[in-house]
Every structure is written in structure tokens, then in C-alpha cells.
mmCIF file with all atom_site columns, C-alpha atoms in Angstrom:
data_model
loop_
_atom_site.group_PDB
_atom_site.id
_atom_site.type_symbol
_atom_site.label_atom_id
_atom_site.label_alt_id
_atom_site.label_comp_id
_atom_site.label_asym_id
_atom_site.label_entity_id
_atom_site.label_seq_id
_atom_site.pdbx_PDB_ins_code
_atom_site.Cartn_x
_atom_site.Cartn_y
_atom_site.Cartn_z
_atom_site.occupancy
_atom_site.B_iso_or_equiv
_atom_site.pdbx_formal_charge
_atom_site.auth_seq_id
_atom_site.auth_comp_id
_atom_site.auth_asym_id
_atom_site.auth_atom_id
_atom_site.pdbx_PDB_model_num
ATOM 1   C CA . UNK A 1 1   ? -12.509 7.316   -6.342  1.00 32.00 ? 696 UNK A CA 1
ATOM 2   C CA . UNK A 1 2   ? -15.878 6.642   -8.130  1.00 34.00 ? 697 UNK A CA 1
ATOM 3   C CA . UNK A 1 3   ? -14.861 2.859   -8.508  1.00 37.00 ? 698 UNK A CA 1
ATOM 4   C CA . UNK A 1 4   ? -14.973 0.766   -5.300  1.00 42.00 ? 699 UNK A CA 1
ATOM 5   C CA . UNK A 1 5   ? -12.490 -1.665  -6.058  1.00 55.00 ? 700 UNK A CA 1
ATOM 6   C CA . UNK A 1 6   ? -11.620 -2.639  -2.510  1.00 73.00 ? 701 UNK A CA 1
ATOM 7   C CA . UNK A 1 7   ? -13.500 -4.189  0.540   1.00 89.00 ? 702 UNK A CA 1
ATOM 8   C CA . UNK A 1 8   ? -14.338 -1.524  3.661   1.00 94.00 ? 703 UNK A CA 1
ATOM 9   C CA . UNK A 1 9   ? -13.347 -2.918  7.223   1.00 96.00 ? 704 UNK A CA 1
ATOM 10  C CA . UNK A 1 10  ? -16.761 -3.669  8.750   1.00 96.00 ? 705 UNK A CA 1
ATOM 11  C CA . UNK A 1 11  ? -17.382 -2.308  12.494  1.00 98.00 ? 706 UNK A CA 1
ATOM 12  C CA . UNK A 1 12  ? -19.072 -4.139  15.345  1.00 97.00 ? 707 UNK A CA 1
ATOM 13  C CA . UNK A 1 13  ? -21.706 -2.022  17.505  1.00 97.00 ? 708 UNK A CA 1
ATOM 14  C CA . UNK A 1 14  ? -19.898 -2.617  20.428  1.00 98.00 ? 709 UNK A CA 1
ATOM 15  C CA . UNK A 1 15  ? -16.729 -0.775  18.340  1.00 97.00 ? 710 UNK A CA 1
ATOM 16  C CA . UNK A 1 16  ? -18.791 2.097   17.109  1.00 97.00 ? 711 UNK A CA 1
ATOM 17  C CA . UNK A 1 17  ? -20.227 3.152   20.618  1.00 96.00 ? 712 UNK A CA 1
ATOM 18  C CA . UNK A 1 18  ? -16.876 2.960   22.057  1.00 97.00 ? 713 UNK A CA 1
ATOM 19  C CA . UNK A 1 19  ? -15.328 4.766   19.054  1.00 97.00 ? 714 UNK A CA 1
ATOM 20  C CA . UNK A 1 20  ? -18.244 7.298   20.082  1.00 95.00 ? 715 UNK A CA 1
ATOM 21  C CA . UNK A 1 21  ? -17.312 7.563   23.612  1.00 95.00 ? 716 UNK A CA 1
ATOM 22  C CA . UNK A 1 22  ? -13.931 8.094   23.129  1.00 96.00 ? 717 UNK A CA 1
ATOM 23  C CA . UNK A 1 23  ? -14.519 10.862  20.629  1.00 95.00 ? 718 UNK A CA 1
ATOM 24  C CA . UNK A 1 24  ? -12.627 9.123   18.102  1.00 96.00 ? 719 UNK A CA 1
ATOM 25  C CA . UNK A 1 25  ? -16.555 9.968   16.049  1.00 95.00 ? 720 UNK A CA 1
ATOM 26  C CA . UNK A 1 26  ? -17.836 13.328  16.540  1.00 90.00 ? 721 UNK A CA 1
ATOM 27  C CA . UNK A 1 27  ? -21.128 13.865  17.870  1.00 82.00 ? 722 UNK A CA 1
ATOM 28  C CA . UNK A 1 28  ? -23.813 14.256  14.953  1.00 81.00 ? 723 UNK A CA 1
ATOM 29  C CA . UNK A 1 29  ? -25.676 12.312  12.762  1.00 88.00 ? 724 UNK A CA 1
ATOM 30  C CA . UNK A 1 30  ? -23.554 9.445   12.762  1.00 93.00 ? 725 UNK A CA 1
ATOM 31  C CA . UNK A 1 31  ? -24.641 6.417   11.720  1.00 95.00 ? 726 UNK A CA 1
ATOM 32  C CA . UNK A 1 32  ? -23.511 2.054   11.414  1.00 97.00 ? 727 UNK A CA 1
ATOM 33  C CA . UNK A 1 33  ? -25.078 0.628   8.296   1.00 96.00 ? 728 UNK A CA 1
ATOM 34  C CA . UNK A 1 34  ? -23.824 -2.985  7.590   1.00 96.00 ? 729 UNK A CA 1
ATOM 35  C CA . UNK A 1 35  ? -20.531 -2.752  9.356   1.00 97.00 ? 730 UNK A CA 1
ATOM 36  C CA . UNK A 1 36  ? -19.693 1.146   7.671   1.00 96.00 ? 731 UNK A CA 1
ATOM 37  C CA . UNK A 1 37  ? -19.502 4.216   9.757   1.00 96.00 ? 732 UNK A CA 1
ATOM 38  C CA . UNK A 1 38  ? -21.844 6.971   7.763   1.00 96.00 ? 733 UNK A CA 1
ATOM 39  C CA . UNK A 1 39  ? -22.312 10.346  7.720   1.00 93.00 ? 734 UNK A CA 1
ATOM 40  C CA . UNK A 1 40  ? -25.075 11.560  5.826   1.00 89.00 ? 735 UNK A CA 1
ATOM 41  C CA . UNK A 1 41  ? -25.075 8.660   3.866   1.00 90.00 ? 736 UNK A CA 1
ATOM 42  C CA . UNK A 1 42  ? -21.241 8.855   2.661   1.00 92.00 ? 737 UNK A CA 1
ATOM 43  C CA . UNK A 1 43  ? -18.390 6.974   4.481   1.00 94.00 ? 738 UNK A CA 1
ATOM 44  C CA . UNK A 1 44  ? -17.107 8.389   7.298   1.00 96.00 ? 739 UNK A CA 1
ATOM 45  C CA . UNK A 1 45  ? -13.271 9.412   6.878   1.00 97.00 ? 740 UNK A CA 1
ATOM 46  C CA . UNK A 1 46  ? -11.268 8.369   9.888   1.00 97.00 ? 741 UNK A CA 1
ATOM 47  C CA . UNK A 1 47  ? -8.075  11.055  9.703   1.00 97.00 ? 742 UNK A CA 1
ATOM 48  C CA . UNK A 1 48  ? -4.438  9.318   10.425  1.00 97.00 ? 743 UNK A CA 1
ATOM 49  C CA . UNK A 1 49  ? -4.334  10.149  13.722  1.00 97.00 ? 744 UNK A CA 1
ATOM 50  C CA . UNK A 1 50  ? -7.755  8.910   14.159  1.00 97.00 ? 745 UNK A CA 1
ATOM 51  C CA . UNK A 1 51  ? -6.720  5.743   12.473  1.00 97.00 ? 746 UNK A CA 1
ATOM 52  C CA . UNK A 1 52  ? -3.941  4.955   14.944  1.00 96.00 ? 747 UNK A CA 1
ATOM 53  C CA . UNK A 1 53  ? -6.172  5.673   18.019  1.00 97.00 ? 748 UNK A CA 1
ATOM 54  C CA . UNK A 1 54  ? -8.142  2.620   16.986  1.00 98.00 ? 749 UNK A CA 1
ATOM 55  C CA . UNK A 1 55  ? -5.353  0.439   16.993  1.00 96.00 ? 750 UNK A CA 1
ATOM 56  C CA . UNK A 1 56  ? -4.091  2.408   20.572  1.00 97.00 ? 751 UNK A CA 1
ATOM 57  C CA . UNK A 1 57  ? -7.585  1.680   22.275  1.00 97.00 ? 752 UNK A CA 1
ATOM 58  C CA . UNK A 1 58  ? -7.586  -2.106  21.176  1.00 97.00 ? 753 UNK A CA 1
ATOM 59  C CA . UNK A 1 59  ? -10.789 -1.484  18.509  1.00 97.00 ? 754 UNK A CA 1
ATOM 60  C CA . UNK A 1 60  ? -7.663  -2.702  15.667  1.00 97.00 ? 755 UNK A CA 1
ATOM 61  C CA . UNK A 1 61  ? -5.357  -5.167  16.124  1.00 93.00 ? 756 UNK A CA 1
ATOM 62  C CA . UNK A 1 62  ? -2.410  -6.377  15.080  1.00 87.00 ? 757 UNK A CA 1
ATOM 63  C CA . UNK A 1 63  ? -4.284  -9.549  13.728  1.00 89.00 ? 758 UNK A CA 1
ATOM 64  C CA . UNK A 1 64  ? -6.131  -6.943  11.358  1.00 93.00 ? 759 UNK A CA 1
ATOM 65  C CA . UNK A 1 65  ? -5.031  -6.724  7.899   1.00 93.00 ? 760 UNK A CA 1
ATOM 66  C CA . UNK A 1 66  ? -5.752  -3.326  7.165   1.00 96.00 ? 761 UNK A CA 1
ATOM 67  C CA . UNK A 1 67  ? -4.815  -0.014  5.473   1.00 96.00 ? 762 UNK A CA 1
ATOM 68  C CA . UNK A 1 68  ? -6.281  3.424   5.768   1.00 97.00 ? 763 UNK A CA 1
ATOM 69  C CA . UNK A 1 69  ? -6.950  4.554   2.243   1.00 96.00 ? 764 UNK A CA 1
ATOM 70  C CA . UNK A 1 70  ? -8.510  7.988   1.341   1.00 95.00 ? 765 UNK A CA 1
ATOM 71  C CA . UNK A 1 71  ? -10.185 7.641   5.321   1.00 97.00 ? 766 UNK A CA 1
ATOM 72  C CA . UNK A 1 72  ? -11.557 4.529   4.668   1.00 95.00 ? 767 UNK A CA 1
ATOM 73  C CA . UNK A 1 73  ? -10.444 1.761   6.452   1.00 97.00 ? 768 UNK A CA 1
ATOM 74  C CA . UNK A 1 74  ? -9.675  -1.216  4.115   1.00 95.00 ? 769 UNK A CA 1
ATOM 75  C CA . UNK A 1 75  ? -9.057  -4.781  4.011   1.00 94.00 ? 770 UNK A CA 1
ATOM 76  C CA . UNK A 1 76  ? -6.072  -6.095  2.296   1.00 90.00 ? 771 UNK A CA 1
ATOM 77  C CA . UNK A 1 77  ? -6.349  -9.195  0.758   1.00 85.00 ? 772 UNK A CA 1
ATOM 78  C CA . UNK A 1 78  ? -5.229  -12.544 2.232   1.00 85.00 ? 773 UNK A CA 1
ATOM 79  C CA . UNK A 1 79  ? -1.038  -13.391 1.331   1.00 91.00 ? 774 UNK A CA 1
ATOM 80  C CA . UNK A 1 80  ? -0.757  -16.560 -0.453  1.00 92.00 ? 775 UNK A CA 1
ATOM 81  C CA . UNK A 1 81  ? 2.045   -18.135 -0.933  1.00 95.00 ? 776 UNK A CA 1
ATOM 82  C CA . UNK A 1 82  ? 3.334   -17.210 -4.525  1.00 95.00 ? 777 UNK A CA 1
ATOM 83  C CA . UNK A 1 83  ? 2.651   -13.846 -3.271  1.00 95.00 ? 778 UNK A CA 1
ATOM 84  C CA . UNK A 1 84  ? 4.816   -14.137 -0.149  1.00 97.00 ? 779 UNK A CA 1
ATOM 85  C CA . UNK A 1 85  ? 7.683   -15.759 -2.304  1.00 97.00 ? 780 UNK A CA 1
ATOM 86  C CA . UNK A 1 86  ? 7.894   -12.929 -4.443  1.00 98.00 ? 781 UNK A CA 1
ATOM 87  C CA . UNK A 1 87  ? 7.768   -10.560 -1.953  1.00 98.00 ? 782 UNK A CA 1
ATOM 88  C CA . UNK A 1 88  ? 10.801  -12.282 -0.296  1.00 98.00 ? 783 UNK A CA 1
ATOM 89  C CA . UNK A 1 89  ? 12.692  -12.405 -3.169  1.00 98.00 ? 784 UNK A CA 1
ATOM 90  C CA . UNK A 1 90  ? 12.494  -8.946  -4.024  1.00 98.00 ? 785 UNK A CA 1
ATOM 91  C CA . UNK A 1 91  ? 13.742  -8.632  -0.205  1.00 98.00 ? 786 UNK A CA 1
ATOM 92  C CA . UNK A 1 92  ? 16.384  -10.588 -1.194  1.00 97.00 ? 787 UNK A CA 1
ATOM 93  C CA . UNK A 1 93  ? 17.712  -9.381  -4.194  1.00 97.00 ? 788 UNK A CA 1
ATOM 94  C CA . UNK A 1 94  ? 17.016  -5.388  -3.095  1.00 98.00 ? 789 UNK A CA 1
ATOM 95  C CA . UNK A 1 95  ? 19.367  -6.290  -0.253  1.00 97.00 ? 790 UNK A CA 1
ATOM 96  C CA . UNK A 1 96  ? 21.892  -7.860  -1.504  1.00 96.00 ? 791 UNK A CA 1
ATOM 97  C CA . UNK A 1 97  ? 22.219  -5.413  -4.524  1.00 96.00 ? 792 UNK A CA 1
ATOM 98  C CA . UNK A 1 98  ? 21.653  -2.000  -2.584  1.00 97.00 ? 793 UNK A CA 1
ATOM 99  C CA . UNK A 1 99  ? 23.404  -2.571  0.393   1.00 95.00 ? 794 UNK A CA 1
ATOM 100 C CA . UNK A 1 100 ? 23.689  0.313   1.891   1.00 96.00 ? 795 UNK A CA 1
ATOM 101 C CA . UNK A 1 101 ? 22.334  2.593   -1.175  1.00 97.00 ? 796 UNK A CA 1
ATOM 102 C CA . UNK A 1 102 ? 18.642  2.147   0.245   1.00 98.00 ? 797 UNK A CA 1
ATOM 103 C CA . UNK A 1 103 ? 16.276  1.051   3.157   1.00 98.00 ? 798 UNK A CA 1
ATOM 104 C CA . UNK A 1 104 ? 14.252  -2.205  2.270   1.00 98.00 ? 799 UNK A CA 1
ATOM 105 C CA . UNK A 1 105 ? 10.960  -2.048  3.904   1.00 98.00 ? 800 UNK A CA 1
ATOM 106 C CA . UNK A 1 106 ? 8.308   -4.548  4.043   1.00 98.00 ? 801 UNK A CA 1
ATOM 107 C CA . UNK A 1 107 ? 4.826   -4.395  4.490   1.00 96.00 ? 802 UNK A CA 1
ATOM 108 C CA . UNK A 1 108 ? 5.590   -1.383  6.779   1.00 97.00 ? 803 UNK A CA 1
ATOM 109 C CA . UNK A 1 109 ? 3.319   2.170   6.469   1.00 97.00 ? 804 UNK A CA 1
ATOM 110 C CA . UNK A 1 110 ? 3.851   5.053   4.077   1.00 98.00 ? 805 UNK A CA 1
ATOM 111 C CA . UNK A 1 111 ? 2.403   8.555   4.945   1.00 98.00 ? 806 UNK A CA 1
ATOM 112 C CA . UNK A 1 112 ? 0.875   9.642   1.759   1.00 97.00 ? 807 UNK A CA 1
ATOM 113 C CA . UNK A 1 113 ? -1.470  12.576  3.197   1.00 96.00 ? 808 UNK A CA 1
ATOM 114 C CA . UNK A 1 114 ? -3.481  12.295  6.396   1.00 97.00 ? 809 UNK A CA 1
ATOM 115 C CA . UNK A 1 115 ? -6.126  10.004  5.951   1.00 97.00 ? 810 UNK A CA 1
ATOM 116 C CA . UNK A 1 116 ? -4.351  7.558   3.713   1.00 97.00 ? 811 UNK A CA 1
ATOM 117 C CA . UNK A 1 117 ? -0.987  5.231   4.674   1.00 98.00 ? 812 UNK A CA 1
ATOM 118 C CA . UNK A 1 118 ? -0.923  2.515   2.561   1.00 97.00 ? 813 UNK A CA 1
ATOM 119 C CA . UNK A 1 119 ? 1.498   -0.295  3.777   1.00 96.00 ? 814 UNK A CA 1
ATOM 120 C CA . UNK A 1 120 ? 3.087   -1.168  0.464   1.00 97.00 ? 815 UNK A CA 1
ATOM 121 C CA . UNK A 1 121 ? 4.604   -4.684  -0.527  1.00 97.00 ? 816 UNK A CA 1
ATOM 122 C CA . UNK A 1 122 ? 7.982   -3.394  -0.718  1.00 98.00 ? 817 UNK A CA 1
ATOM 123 C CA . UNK A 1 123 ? 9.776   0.324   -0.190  1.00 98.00 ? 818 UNK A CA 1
ATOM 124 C CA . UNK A 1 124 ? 13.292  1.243   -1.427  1.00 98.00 ? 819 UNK A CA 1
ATOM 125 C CA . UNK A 1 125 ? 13.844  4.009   0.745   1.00 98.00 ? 820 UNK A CA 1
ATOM 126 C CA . UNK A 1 126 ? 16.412  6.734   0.790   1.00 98.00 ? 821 UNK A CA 1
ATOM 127 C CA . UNK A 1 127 ? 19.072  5.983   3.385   1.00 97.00 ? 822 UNK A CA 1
ATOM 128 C CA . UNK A 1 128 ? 18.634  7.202   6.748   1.00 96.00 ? 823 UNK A CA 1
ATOM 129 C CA . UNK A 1 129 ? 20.752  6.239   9.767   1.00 95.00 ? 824 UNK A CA 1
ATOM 130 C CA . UNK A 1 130 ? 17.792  6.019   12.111  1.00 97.00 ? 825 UNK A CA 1
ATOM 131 C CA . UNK A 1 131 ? 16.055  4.074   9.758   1.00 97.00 ? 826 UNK A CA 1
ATOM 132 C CA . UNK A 1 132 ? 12.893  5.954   9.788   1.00 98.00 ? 827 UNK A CA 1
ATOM 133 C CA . UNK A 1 133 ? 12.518  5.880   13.653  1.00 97.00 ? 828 UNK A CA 1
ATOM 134 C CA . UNK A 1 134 ? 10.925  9.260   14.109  1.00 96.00 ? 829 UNK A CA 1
ATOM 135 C CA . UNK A 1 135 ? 8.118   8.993   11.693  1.00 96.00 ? 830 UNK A CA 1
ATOM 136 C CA . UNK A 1 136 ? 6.941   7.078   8.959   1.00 97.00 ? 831 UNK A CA 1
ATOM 137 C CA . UNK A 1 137 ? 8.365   7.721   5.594   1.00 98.00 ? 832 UNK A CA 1
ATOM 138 C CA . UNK A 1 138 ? 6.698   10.083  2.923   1.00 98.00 ? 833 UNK A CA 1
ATOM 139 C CA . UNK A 1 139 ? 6.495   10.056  -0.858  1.00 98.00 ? 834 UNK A CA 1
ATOM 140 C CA . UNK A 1 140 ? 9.768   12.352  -1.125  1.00 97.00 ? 835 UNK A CA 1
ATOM 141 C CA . UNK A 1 141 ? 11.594  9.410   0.749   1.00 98.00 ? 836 UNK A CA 1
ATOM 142 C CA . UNK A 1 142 ? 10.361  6.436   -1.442  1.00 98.00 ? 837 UNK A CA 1
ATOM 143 C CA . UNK A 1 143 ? 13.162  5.790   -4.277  1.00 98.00 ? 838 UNK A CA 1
ATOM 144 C CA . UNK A 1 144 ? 10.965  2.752   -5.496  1.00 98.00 ? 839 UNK A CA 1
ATOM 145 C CA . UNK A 1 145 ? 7.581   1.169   -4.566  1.00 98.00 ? 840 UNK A CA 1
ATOM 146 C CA . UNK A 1 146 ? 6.567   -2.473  -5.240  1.00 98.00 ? 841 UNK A CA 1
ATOM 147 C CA . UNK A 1 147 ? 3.391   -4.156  -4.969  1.00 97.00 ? 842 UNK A CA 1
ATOM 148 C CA . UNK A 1 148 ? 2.668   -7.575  -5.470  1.00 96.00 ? 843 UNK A CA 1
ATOM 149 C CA . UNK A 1 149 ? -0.850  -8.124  -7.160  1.00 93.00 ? 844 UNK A CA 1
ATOM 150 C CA . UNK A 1 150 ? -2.849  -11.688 -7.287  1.00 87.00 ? 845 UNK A CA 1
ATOM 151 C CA . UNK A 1 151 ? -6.520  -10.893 -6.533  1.00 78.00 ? 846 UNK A CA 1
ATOM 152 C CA . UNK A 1 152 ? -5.785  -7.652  -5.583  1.00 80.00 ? 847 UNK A CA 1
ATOM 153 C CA . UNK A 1 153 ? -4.555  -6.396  -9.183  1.00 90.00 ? 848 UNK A CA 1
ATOM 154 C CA . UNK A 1 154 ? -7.515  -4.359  -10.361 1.00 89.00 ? 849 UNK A CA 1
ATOM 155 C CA . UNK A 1 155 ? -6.739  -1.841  -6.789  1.00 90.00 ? 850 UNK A CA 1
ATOM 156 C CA . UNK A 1 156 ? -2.816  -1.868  -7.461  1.00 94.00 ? 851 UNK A CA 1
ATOM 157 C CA . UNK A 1 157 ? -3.354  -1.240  -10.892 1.00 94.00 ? 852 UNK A CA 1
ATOM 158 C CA . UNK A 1 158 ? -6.321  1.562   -11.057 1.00 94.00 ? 853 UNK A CA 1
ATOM 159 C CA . UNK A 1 159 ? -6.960  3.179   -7.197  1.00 93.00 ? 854 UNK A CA 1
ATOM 160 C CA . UNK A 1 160 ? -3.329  2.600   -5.683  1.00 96.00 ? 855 UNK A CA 1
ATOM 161 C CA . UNK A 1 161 ? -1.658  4.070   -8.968  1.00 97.00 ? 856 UNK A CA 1
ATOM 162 C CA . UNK A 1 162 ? -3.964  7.207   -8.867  1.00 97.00 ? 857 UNK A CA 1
ATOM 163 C CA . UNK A 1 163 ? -2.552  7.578   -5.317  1.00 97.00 ? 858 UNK A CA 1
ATOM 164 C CA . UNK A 1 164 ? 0.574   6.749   -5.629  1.00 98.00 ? 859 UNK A CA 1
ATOM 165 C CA . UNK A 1 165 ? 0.759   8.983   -8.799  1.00 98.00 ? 860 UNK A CA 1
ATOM 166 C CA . UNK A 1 166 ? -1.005  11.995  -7.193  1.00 98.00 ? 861 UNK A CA 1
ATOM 167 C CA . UNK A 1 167 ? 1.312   12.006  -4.136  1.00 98.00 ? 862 UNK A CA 1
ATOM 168 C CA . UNK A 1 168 ? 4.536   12.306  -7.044  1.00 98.00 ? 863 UNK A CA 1
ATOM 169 C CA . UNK A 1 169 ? 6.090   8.371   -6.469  1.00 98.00 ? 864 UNK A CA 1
ATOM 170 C CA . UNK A 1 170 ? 8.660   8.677   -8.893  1.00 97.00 ? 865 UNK A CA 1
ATOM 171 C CA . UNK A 1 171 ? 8.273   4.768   -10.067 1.00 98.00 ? 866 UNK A CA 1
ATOM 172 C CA . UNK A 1 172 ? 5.943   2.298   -8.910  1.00 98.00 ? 867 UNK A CA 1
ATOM 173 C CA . UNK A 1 173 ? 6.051   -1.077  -9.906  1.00 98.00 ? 868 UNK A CA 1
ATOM 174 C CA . UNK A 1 174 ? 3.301   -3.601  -9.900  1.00 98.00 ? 869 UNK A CA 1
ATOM 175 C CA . UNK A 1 175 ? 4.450   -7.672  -10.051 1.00 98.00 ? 870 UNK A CA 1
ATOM 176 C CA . UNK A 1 176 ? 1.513   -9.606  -11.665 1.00 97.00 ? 871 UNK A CA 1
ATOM 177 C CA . UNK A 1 177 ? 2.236   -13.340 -9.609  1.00 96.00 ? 872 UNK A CA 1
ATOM 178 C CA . UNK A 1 178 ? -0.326  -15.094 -12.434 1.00 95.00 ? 873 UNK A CA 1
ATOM 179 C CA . UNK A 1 179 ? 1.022   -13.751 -15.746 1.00 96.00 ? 874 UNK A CA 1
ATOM 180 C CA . UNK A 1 180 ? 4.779   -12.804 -14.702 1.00 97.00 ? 875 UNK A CA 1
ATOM 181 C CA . UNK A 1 181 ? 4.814   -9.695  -16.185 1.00 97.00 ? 876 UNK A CA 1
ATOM 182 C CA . UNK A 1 182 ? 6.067   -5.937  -14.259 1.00 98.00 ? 877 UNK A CA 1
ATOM 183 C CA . UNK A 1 183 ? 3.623   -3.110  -15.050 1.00 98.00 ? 878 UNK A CA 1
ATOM 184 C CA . UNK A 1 184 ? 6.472   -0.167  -14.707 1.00 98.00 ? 879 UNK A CA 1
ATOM 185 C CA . UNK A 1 185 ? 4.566   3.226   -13.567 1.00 98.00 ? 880 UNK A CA 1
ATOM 186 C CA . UNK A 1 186 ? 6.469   6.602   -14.495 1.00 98.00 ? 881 UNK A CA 1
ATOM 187 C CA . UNK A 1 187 ? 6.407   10.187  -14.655 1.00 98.00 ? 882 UNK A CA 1
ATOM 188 C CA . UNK A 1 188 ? 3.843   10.615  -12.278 1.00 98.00 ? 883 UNK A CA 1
ATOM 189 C CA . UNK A 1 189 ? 1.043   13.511  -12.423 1.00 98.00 ? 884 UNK A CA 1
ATOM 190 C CA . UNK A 1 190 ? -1.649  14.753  -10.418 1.00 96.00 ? 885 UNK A CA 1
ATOM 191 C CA . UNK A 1 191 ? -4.482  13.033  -12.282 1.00 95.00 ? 886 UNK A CA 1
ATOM 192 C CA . UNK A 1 192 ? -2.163  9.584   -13.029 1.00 97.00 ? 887 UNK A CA 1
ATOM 193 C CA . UNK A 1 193 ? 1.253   8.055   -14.371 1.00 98.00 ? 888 UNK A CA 1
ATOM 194 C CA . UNK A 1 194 ? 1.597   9.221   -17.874 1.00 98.00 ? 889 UNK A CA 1
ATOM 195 C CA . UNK A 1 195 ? 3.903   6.363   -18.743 1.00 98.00 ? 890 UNK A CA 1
ATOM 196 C CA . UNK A 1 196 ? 2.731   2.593   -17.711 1.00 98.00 ? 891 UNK A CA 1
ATOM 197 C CA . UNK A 1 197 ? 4.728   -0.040  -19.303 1.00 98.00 ? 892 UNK A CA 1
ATOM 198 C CA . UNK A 1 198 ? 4.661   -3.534  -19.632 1.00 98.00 ? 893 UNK A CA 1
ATOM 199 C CA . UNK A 1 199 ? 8.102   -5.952  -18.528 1.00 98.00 ? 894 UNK A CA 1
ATOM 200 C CA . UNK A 1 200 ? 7.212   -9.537  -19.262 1.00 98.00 ? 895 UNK A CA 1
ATOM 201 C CA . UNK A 1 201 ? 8.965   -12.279 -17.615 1.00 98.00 ? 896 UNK A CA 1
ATOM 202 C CA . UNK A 1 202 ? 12.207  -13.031 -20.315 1.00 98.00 ? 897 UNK A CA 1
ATOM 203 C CA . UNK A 1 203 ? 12.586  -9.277  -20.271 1.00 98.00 ? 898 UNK A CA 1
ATOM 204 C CA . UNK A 1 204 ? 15.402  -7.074  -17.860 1.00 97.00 ? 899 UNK A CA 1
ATOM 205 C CA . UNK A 1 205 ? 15.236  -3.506  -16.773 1.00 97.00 ? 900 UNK A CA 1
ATOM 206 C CA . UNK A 1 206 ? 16.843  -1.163  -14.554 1.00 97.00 ? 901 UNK A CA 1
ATOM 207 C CA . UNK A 1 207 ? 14.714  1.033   -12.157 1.00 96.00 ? 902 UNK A CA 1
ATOM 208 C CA . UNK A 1 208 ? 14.973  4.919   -13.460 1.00 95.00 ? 903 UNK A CA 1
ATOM 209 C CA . UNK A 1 209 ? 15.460  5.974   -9.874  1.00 92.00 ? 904 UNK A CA 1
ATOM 210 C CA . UNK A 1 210 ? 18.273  3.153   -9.185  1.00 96.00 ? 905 UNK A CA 1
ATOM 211 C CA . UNK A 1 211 ? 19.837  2.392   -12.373 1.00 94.00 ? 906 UNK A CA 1
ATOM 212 C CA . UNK A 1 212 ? 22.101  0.134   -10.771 1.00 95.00 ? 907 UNK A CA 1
ATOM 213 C CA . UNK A 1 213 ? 19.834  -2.341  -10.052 1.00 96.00 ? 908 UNK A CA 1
ATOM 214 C CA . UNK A 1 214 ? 18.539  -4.146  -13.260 1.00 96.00 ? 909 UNK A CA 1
ATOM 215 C CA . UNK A 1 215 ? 16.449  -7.247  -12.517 1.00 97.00 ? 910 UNK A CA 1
ATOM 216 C CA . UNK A 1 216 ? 14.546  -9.707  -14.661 1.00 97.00 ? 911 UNK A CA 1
ATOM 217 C CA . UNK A 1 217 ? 11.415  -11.885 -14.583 1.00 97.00 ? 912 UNK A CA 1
ATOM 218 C CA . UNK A 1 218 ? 13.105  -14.851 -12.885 1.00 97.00 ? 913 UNK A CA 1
ATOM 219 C CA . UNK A 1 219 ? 14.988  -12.286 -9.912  1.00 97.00 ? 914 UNK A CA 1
ATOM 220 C CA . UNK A 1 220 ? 11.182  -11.797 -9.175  1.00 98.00 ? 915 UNK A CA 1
ATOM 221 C CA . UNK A 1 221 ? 9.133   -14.981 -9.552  1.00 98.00 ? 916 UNK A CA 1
ATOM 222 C CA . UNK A 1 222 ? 11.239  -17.293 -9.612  1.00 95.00 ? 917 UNK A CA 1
#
């Protein structure tokens, strides 16, 4: 994307020789440049398996709130509290609704296309009896994708749609905590979501891929 709208994970030394020696980094002219692996200048893109190496050899840790996003390694911002209440009362209210018509998942990964798994606020998958045990869901498994947006609302809104969009999410939905409003994404396409519309919080709607569940601005913030 030509609009860097999220913050890069930043590398010690000590990580980059090791993720050197391990051959997680090819040999070449590599290079550490305030915390960002570079190659000729351009961040370097760390593939999905490459991704989960780092957190296999201890370089990521649980403790690290991170994504991999088009190979880059991002931070995801810090959960505050209205946040965290929405996100559990979308929990709540998915479950209790869906039952058994879809897999709630939260904060878990989605395999988009090697080199970017977002771990999305909330996933209505489709049902599965191993619950996804094999391998992380893909884009043809998501029914519905939530993400809850305080400071991070610029990326859900403009870099995370594109993605979502371009890997053909059916509907994506983005909760605004400070103005209690839904922006609904649908009809995705390669280049965006050609229809983006606005739910404010007195408003109800049903979700195009679930039509039984209809929800309102109080189901989600209360």
C-alpha cells in the first residue's frame, strides 16, 4: 500500500543475527535500519511460514501484539477497555444467536495469502466439527468479519478493507467505539468494496451473509 498507516515491529540486533543464522533471512545485502529489516532499501517481507518460525525460535512471543500484514510484521494497537467490551459483546450476542450456525472466533489468525494473516476482532466462521484444528481458516471460510476500530480506524477502514476486499470477504464490518456507528463493507472486488455503508447507533440491520442475525447499535456498544 502506498499509505503507511500502521506501525512496523522494530527488531533488536541480537534478533536480526539470529534470524540470520537460522536462515530465517537469506544471505545478501540485508540490512537493520532503526528496528526494520531492509533489502535494498524496501522492507523485507517475512513469508507465513517465515513468520511462525519467529515465534517457534522464541524471537516473537506470545506477549507480542502482532500481525503479519503484506510481510511486514505489524503492531496492533493497545485494547482498551470500550474496545474489549464491544468485542465481548459481539461474542456474546454471535453466540447466543448462531448457535450452532457458525464458529465465533476471537482475536485468532486468518490466512489471507502467504505473507499476510491478520488476526481479526471477531470471525463468524462456517461450521466445522474440528473447529478449524488442521489449519487456520481462509477467506472462503469467513461468513462475517468484525473489527473493532478506536485509534486504529484509519488501517481498518483504508489498508485492512483493501485486503480484506481483495482476498473476496463477502462482508466486513468495522464498529467505530467513539462515534457508534457500523461501516458495513460489501460486494467485494479486487481493487476494494464497491458498497461501504454507514449503520449509526439507533439503526438495525441484518448481515447479508446471515440474515438471521439482525443487530443494532446498543447489541454492540452497549
Amino acid at each position: 500500500m502506498a499509505t503507511q498507516l500502521a506501525r512496523p515491529h522494530r527488531f533488536t540486533g541480537d534478533e536480526y543475527r539470529r534470524m540470520a543464522e537460522l536462515g530465517i533471512l537469506p544471505a545478501g545485502p540485508m540490512e537493520l535500519i532503526d528496528g526494520r529489516v531492509l533489502l535494498g532499501g524496501q522492507p523485507w517481507r517475512f513469508s507465513t511460514r517465515d513468520y511462525h518460525r519467529l515465534a517457534e525460535v522464541g524471537i516473537l512471543s506470545e506477549d507480542d501484539r502482532v500481525e503479519l500484514i503484506e510481510g511486514e510484521v505489524i503492531e496492533m494497537s493497545p485494547i482498551g477497555s470500550r474496545h474489549a467490551s464491544v468485542v465481548r459483546r459481539l461474542t456474546a450476542r454471535f453466540t447466543r444467536r448462531l448457535g450452532d450456525a457458525a464458529v465465533v472466533s476471537v482475536h485468532n489468525p486468518l490466512d489471507l495469502e502467504d505473507g499476510t494473516q491478520p488476526e481479526p476482532d471477531v470471525l463468524l466462521l462456517q461450521p466445522r466439527a474440528d473447529f478449524y484444528a488442521e489449519a487456520h481458516p481462509t477467506p472462503a471460510d469467513v461468513l462475517l468479519l468484525v473489527e473493532v476500530a478506536d485509534s486504529s480506524l484509519p488501517v481498518d477502514r483504508i489498508r485492512k478493507a483493501d485486503l480484506y476486499a481483495a482476498a473476496g470477504i463477502a462482508e466486513y464490518w468495522v464498529a467505530d467505539v467513539e462515534r457508534r456507528r457500523v461501516f458495513v463493507h460489501t460486494r467485494p472486488l479486487p481493487s476494494g468494496y464497491a458498497l461501504v455503508e454507514t449503520r449509526d447507533y439507533d439503526d438495525r440491520w441484518s448481515a447479508g451473509t446471515l440474515p438471521q442475525l439482525t443487530l443494532g447499535g446498543p447489541d454492540i456498544f452497549g
